[in-house]
PDB file of N, CA and C in Angstrom:
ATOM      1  N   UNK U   1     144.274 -86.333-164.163  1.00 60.00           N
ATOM      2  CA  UNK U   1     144.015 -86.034-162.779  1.00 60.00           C
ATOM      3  C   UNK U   1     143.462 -87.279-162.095  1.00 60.00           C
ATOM      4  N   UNK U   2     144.019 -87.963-161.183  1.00 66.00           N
ATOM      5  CA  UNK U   2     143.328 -88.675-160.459  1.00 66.00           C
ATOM      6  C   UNK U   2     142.314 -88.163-159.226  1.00 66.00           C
ATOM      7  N   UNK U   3     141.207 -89.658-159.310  1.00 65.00           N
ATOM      8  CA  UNK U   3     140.605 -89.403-158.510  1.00 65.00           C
ATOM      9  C   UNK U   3     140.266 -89.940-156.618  1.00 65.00           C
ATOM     10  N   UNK U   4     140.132 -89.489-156.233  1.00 66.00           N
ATOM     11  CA  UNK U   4     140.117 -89.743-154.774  1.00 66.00           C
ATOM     12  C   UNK U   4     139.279 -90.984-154.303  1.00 66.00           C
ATOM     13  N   UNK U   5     139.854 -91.995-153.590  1.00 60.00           N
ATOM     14  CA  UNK U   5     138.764 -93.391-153.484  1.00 60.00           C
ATOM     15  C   UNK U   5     137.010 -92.498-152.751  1.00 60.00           C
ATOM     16  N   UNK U   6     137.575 -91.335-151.701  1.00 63.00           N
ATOM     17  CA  UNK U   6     136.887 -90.813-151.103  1.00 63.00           C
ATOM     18  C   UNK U   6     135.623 -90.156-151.574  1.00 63.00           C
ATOM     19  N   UNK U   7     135.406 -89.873-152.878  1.00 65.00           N
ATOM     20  CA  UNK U   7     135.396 -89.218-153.821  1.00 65.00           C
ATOM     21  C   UNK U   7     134.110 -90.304-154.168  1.00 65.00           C
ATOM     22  N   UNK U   8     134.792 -91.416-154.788  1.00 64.00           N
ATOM     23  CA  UNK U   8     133.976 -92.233-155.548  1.00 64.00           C
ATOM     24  C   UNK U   8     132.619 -92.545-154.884  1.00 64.00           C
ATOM     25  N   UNK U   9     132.486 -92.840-153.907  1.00 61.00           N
ATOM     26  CA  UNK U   9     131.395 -92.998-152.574  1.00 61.00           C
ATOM     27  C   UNK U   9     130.883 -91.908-152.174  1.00 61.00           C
ATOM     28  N   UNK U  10     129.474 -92.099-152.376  1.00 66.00           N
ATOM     29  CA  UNK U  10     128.202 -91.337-151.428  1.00 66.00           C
ATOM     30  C   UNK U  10     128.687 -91.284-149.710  1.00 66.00           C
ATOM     31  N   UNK U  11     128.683 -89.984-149.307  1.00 66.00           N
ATOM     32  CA  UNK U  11     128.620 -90.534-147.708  1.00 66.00           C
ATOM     33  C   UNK U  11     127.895 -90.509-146.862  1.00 66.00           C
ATOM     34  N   UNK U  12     127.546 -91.870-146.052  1.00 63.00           N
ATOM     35  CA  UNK U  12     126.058 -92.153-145.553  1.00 63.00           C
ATOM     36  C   UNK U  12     126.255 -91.662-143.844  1.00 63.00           C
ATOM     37  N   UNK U  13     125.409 -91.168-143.394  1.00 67.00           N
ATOM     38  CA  UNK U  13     125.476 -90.846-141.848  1.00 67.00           C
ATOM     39  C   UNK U  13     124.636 -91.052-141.368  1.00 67.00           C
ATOM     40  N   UNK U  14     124.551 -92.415-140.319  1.00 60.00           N
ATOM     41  CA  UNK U  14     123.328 -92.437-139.306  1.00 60.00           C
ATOM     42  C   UNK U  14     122.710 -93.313-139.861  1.00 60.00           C
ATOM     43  N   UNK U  15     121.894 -93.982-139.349  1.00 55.00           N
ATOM     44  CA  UNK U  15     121.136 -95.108-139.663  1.00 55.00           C
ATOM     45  C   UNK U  15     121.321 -96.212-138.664  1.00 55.00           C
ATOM     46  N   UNK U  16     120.655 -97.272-138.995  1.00 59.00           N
ATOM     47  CA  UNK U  16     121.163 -98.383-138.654  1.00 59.00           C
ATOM     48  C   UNK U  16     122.499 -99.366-138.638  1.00 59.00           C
ATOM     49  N   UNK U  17     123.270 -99.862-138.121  1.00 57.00           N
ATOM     50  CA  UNK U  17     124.792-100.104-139.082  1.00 57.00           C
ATOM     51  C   UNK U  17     124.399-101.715-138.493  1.00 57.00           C
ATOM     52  N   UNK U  18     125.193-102.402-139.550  1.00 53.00           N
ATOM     53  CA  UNK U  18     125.267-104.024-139.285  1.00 53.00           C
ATOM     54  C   UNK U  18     126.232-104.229-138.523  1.00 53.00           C
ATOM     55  N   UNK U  19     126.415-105.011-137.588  1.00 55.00           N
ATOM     56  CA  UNK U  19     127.820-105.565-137.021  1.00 55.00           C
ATOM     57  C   UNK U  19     127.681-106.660-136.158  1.00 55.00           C
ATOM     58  N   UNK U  20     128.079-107.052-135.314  1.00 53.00           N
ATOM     59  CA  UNK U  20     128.401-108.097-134.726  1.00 53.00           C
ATOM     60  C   UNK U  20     127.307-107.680-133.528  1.00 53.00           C
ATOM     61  N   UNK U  21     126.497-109.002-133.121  1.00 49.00           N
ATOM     62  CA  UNK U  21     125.632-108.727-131.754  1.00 49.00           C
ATOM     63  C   UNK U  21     126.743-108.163-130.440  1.00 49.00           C
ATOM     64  N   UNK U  22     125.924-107.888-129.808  1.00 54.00           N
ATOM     65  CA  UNK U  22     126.625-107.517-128.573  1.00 54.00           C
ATOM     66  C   UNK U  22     125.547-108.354-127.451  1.00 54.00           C
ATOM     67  N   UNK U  23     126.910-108.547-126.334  1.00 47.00           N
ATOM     68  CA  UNK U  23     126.615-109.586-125.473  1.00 47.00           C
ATOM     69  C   UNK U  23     125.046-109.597-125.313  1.00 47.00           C
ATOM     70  N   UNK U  24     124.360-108.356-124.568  1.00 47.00           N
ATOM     71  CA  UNK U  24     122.997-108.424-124.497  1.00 47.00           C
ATOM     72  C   UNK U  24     122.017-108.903-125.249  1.00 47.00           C
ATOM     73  N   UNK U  25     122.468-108.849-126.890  1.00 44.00           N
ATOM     74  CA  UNK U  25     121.659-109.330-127.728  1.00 44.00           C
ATOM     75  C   UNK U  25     120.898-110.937-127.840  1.00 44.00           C
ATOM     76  N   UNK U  26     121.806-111.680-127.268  1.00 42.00           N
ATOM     77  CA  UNK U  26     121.786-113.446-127.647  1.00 42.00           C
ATOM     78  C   UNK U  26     121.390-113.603-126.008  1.00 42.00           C
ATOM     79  N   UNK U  27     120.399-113.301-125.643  1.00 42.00           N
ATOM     80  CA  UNK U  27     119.857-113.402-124.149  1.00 42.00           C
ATOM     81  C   UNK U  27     119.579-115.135-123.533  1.00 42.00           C
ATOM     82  N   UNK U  28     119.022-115.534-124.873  1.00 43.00           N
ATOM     83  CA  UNK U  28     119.094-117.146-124.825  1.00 43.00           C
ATOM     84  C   UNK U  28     120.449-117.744-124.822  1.00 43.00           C
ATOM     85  N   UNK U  29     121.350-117.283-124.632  1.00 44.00           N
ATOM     86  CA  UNK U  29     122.831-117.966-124.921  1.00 44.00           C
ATOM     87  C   UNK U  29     123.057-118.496-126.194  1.00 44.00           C
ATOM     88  N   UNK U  30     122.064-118.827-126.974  1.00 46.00           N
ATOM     89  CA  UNK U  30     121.637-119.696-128.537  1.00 46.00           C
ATOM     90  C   UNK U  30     122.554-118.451-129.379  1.00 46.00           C
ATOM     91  N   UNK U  31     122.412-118.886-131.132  1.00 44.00           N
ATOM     92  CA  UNK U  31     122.379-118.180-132.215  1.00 44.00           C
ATOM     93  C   UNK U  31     121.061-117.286-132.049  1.00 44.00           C
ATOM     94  N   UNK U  32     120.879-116.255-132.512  1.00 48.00           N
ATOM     95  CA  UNK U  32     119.916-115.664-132.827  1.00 48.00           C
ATOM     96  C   UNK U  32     118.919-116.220-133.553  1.00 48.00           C
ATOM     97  N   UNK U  33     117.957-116.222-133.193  1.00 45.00           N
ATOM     98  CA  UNK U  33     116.240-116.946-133.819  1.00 45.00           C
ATOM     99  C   UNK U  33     116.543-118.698-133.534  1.00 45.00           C
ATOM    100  N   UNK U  34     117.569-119.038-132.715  1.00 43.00           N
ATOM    101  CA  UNK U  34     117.762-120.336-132.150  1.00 43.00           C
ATOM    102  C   UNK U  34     116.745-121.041-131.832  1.00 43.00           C
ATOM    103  N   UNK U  35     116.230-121.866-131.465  1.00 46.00           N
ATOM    104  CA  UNK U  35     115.402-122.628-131.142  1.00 46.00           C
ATOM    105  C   UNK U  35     115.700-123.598-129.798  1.00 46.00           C
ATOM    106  N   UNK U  36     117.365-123.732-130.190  1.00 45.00           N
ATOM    107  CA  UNK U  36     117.962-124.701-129.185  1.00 45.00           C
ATOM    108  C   UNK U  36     119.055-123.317-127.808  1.00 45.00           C
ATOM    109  N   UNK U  37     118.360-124.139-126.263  1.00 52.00           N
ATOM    110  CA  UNK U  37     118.990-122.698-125.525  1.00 52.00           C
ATOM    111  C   UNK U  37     120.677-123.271-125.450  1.00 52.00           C
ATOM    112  N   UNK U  38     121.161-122.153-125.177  1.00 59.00           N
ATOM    113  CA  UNK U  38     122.456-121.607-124.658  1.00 59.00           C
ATOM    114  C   UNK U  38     123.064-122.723-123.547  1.00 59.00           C
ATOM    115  N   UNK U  39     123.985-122.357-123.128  1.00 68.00           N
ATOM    116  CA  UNK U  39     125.275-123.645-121.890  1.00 68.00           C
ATOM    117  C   UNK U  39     124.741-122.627-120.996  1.00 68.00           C
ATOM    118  N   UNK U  40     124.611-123.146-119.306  1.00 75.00           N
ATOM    119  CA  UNK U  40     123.740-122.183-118.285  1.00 75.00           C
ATOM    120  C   UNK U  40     125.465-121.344-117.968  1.00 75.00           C
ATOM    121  N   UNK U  41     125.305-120.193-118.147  1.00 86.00           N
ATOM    122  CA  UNK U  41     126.328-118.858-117.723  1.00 86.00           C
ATOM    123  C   UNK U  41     127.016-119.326-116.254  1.00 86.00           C
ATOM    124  N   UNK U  42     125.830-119.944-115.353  1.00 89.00           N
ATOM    125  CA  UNK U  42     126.362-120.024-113.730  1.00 89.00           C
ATOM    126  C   UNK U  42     127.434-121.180-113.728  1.00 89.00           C
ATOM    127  N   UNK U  43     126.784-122.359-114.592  1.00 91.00           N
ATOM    128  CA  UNK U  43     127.814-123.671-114.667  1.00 91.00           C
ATOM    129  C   UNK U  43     129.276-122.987-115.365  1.00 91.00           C
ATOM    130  N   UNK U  44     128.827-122.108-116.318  1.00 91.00           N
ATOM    131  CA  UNK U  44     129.866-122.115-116.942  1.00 91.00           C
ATOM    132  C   UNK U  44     131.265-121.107-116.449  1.00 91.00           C
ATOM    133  N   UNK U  45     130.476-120.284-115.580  1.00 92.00           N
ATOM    134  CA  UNK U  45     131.151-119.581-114.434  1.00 92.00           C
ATOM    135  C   UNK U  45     132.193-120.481-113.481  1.00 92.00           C
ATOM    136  N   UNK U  46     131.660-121.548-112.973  1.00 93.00           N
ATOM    137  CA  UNK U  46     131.952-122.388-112.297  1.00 93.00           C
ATOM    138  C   UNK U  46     133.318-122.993-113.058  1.00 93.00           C
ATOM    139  N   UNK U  47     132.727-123.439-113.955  1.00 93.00           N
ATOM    140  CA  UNK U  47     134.222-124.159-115.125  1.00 93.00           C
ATOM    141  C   UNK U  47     135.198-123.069-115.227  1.00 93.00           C
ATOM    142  N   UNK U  48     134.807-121.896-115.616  1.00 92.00           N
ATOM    143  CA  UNK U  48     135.967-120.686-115.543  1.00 92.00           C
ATOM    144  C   UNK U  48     136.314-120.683-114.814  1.00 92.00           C
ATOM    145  N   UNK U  49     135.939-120.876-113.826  1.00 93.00           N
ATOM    146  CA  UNK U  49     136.938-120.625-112.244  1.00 93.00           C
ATOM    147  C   UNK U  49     137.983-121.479-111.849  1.00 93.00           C
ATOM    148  N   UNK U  50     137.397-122.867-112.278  1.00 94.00           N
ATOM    149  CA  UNK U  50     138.353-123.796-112.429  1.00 94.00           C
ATOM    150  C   UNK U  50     139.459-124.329-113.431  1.00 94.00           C
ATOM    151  N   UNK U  51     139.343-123.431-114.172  1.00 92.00           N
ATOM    152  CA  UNK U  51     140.035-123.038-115.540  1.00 92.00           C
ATOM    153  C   UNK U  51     141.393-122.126-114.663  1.00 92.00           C
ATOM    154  N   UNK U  52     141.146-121.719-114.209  1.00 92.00           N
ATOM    155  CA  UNK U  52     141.839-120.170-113.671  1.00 92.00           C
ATOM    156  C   UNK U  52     142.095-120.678-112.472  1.00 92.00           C
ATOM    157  N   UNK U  53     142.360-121.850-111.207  1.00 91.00           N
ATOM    158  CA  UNK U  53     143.186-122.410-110.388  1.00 91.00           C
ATOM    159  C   UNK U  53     144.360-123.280-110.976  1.00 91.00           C
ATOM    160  N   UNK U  54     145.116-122.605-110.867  1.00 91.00           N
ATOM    161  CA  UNK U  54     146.443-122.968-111.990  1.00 91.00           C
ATOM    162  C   UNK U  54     146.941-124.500-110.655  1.00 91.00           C
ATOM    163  N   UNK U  55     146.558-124.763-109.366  1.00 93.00           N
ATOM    164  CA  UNK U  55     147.105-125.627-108.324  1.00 93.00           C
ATOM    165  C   UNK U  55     146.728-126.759-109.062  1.00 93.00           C
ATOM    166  N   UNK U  56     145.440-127.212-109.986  1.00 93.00           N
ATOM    167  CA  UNK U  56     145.316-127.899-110.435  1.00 93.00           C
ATOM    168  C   UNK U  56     146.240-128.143-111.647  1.00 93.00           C
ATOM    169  N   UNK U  57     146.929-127.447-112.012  1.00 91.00           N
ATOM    170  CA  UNK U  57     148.033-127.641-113.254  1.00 91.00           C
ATOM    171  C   UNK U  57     147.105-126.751-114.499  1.00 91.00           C
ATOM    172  N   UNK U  58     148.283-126.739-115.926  1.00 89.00           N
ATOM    173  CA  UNK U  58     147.292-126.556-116.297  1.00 89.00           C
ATOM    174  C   UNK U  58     146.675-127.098-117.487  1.00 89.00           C
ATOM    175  N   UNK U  59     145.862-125.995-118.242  1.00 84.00           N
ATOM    176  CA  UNK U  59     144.680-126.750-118.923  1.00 84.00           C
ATOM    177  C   UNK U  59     144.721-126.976-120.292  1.00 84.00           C
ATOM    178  N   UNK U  60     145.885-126.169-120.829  1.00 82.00           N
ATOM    179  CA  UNK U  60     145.867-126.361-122.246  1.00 82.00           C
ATOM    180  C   UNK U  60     146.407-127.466-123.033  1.00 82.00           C
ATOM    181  N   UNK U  61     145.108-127.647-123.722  1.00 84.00           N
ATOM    182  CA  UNK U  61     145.843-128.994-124.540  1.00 84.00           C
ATOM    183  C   UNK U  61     145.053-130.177-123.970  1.00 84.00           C
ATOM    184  N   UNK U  62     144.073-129.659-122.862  1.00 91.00           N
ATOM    185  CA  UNK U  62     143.500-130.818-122.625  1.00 91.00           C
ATOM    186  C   UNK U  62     142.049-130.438-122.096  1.00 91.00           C
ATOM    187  N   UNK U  63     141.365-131.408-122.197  1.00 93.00           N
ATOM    188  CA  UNK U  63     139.983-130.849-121.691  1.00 93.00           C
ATOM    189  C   UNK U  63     139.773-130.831-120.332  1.00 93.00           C
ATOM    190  N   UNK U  64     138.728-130.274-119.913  1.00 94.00           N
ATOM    191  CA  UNK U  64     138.443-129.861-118.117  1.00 94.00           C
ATOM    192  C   UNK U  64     138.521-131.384-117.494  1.00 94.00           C
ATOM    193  N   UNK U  65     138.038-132.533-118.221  1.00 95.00           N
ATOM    194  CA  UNK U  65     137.682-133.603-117.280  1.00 95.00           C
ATOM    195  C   UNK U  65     139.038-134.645-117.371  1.00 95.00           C
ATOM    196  N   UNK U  66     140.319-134.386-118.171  1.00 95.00           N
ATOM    197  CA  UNK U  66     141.536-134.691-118.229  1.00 95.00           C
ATOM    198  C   UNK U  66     141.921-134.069-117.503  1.00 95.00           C
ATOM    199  N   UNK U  67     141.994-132.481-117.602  1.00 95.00           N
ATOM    200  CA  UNK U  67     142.502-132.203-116.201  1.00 95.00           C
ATOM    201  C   UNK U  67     142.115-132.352-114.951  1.00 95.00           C
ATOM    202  N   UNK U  68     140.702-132.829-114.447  1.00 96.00           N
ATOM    203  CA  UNK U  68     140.330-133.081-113.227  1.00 96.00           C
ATOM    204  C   UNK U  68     140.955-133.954-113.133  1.00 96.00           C
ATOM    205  N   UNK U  69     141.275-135.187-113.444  1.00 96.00           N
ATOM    206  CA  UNK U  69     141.414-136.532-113.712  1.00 96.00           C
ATOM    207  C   UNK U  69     142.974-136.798-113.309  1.00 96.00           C
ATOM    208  N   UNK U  70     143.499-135.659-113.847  1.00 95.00           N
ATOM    209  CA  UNK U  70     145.137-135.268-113.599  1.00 95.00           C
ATOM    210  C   UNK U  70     145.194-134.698-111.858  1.00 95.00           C
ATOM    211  N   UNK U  71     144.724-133.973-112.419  1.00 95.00           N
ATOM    212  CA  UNK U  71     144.722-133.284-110.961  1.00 95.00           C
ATOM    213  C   UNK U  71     144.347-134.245-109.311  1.00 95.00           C
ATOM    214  N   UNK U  72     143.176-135.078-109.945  1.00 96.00           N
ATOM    215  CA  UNK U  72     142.734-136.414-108.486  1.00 96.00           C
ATOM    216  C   UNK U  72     143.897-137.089-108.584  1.00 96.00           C
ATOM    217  N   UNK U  73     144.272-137.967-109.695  1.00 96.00           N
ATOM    218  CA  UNK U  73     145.692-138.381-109.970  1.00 96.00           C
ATOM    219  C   UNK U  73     146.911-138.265-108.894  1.00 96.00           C
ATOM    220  N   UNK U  74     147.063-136.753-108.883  1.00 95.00           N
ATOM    221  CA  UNK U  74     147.771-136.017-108.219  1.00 95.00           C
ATOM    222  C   UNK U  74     147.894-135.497-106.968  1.00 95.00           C
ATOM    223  N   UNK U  75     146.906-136.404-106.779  1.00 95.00           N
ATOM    224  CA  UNK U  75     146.458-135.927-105.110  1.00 95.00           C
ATOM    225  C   UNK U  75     146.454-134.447-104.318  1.00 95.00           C
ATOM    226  N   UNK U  76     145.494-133.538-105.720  1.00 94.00           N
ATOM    227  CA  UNK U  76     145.261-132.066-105.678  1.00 94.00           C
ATOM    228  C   UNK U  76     144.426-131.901-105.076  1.00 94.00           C
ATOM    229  N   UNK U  77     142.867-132.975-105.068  1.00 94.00           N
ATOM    230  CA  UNK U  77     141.778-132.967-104.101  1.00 94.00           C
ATOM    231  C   UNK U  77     141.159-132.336-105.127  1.00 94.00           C
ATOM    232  N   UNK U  78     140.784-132.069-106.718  1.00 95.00           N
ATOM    233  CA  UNK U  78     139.748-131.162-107.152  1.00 95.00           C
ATOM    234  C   UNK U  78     138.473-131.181-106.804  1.00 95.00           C
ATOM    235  N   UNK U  79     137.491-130.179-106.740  1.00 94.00           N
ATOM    236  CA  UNK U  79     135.856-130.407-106.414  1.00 94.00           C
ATOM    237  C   UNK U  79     135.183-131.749-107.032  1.00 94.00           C
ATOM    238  N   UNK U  80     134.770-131.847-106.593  1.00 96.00           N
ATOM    239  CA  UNK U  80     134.067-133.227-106.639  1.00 96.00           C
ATOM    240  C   UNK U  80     132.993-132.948-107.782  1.00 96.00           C
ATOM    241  N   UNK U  81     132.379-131.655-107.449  1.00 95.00           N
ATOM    242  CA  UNK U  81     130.957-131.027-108.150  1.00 95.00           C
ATOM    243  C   UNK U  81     131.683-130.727-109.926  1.00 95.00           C
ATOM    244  N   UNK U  82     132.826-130.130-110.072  1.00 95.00           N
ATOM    245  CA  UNK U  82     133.340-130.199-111.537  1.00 95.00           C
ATOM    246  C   UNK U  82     133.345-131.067-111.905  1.00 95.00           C
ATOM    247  N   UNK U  83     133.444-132.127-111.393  1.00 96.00           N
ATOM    248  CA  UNK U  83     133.468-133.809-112.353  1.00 96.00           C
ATOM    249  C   UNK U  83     132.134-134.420-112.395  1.00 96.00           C
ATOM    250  N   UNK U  84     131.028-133.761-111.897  1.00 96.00           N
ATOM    251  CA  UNK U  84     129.850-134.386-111.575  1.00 96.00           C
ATOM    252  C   UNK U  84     129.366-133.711-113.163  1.00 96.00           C
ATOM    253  N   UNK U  85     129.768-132.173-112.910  1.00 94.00           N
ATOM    254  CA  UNK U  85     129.185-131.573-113.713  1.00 94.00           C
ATOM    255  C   UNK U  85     129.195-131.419-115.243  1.00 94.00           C
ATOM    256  N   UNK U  86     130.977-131.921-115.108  1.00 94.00           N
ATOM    257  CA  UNK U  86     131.049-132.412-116.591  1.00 94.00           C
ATOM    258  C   UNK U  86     130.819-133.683-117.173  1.00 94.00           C
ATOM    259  N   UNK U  87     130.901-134.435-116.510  1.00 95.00           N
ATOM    260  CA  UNK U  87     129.970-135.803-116.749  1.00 95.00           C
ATOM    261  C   UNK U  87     128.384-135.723-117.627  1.00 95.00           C
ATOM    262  N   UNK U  88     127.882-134.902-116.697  1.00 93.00           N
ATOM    263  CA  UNK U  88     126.540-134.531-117.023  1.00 93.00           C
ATOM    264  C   UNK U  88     126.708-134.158-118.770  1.00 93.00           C
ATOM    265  N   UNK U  89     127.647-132.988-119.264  1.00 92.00           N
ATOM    266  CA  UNK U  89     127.752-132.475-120.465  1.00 92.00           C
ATOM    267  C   UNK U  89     128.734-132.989-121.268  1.00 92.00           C
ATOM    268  N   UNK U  90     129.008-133.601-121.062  1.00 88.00           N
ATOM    269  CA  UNK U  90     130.200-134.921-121.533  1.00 88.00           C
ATOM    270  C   UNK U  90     130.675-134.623-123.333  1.00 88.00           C
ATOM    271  N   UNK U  91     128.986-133.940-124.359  1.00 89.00           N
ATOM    272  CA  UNK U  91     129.068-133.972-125.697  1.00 89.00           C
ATOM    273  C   UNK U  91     128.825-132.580-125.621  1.00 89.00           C
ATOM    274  N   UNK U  92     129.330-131.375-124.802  1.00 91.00           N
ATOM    275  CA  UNK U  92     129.072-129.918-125.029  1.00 91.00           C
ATOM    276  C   UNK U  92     130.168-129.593-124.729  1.00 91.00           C
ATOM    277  N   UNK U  93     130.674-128.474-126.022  1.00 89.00           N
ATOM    278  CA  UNK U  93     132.100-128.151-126.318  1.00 89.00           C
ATOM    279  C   UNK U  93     132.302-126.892-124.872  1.00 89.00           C
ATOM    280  N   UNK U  94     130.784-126.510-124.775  1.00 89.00           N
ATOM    281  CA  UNK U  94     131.108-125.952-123.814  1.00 89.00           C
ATOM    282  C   UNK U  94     132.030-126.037-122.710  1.00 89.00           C
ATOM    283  N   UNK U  95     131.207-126.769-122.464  1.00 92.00           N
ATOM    284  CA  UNK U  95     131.467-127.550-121.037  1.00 92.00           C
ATOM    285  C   UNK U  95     133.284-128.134-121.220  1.00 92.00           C
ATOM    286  N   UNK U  96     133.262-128.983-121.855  1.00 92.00           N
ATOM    287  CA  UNK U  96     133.933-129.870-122.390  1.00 92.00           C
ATOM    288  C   UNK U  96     135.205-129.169-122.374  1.00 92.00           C
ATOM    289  N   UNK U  97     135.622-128.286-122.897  1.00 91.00           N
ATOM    290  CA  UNK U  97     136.839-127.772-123.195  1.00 91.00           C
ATOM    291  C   UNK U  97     137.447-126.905-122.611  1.00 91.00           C
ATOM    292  N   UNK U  98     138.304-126.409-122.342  1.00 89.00           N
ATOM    293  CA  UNK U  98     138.881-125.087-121.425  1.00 89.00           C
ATOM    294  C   UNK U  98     138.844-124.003-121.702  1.00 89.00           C
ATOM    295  N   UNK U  99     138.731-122.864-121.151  1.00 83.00           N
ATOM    296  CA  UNK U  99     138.444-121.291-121.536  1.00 83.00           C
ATOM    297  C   UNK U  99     139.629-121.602-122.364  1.00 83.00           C
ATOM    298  N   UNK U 100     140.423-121.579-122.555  1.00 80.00           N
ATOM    299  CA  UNK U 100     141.440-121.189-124.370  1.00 80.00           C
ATOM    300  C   UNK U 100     141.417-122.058-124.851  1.00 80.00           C
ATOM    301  N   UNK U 101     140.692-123.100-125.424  1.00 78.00           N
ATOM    302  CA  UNK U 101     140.363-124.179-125.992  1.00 78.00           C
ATOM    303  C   UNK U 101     140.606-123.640-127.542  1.00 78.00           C
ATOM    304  N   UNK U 102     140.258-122.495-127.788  1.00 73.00           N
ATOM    305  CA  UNK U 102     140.140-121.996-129.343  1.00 73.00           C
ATOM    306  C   UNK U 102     140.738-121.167-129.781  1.00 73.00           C
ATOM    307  N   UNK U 103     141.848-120.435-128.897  1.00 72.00           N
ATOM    308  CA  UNK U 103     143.090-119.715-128.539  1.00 72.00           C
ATOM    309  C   UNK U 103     144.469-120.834-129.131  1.00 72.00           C
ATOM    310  N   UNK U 104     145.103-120.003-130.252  1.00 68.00           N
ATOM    311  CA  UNK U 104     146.017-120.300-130.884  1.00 68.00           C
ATOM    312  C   UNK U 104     147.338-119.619-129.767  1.00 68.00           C
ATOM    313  N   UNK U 105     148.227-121.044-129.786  1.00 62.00           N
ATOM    314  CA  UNK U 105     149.193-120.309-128.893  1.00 62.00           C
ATOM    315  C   UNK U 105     150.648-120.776-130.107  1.00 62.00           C
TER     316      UNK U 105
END
């Protein structure tokens, strides 16, 4: 007679369960018990937005300040304040890279 995998296991209900934080959790933007804070949400709002004006061309395959760079190039006129701003973060992947930067296409 076989037996059932279902079978073999205690079944537990309720408790605590482990899983993945949820957004609210990482309030510092950091890892949890981080020390070092988070990329500011508003800047990074800002970069999304400019991620998502396709007039500037687009972004994959290259970082935000290649594509600004393309885009002045191009006599698109991009904000002035995105190139200020990535300057500033120049060594933050944040900043640095495009919303699908880590998106397999």
């Amino acid at each position: 007679m076989q037996t059932q995998v279902t079978h073999t296991y205690p079944v537990v209900r309720g408790g605590p369960r482990a899983g993945p934080p949820r957004k609210g959790d990482l309030g510092d933007g950091g890892f949890p018990g981080s020390q070092f804070p988070g990329p500011d949400s508003s800047e990074l709002e800002i970069l999304k937005a400019f991620d998502l004006h396709w007039e500037y061309g687009p972004c994959y395959g290259i970082t935000r300040l290649e594509r600004w760079d393309r885009a002045d190039r191009a006599g698109l006129n991009p904000p002035r304040k995105i190139r200020d701003l990535l300057l500033r973060h120049t060594n933050e992947v944040h900043y640095r890279e495009s919303l699908w930067w880590d998106y397999q296409l």
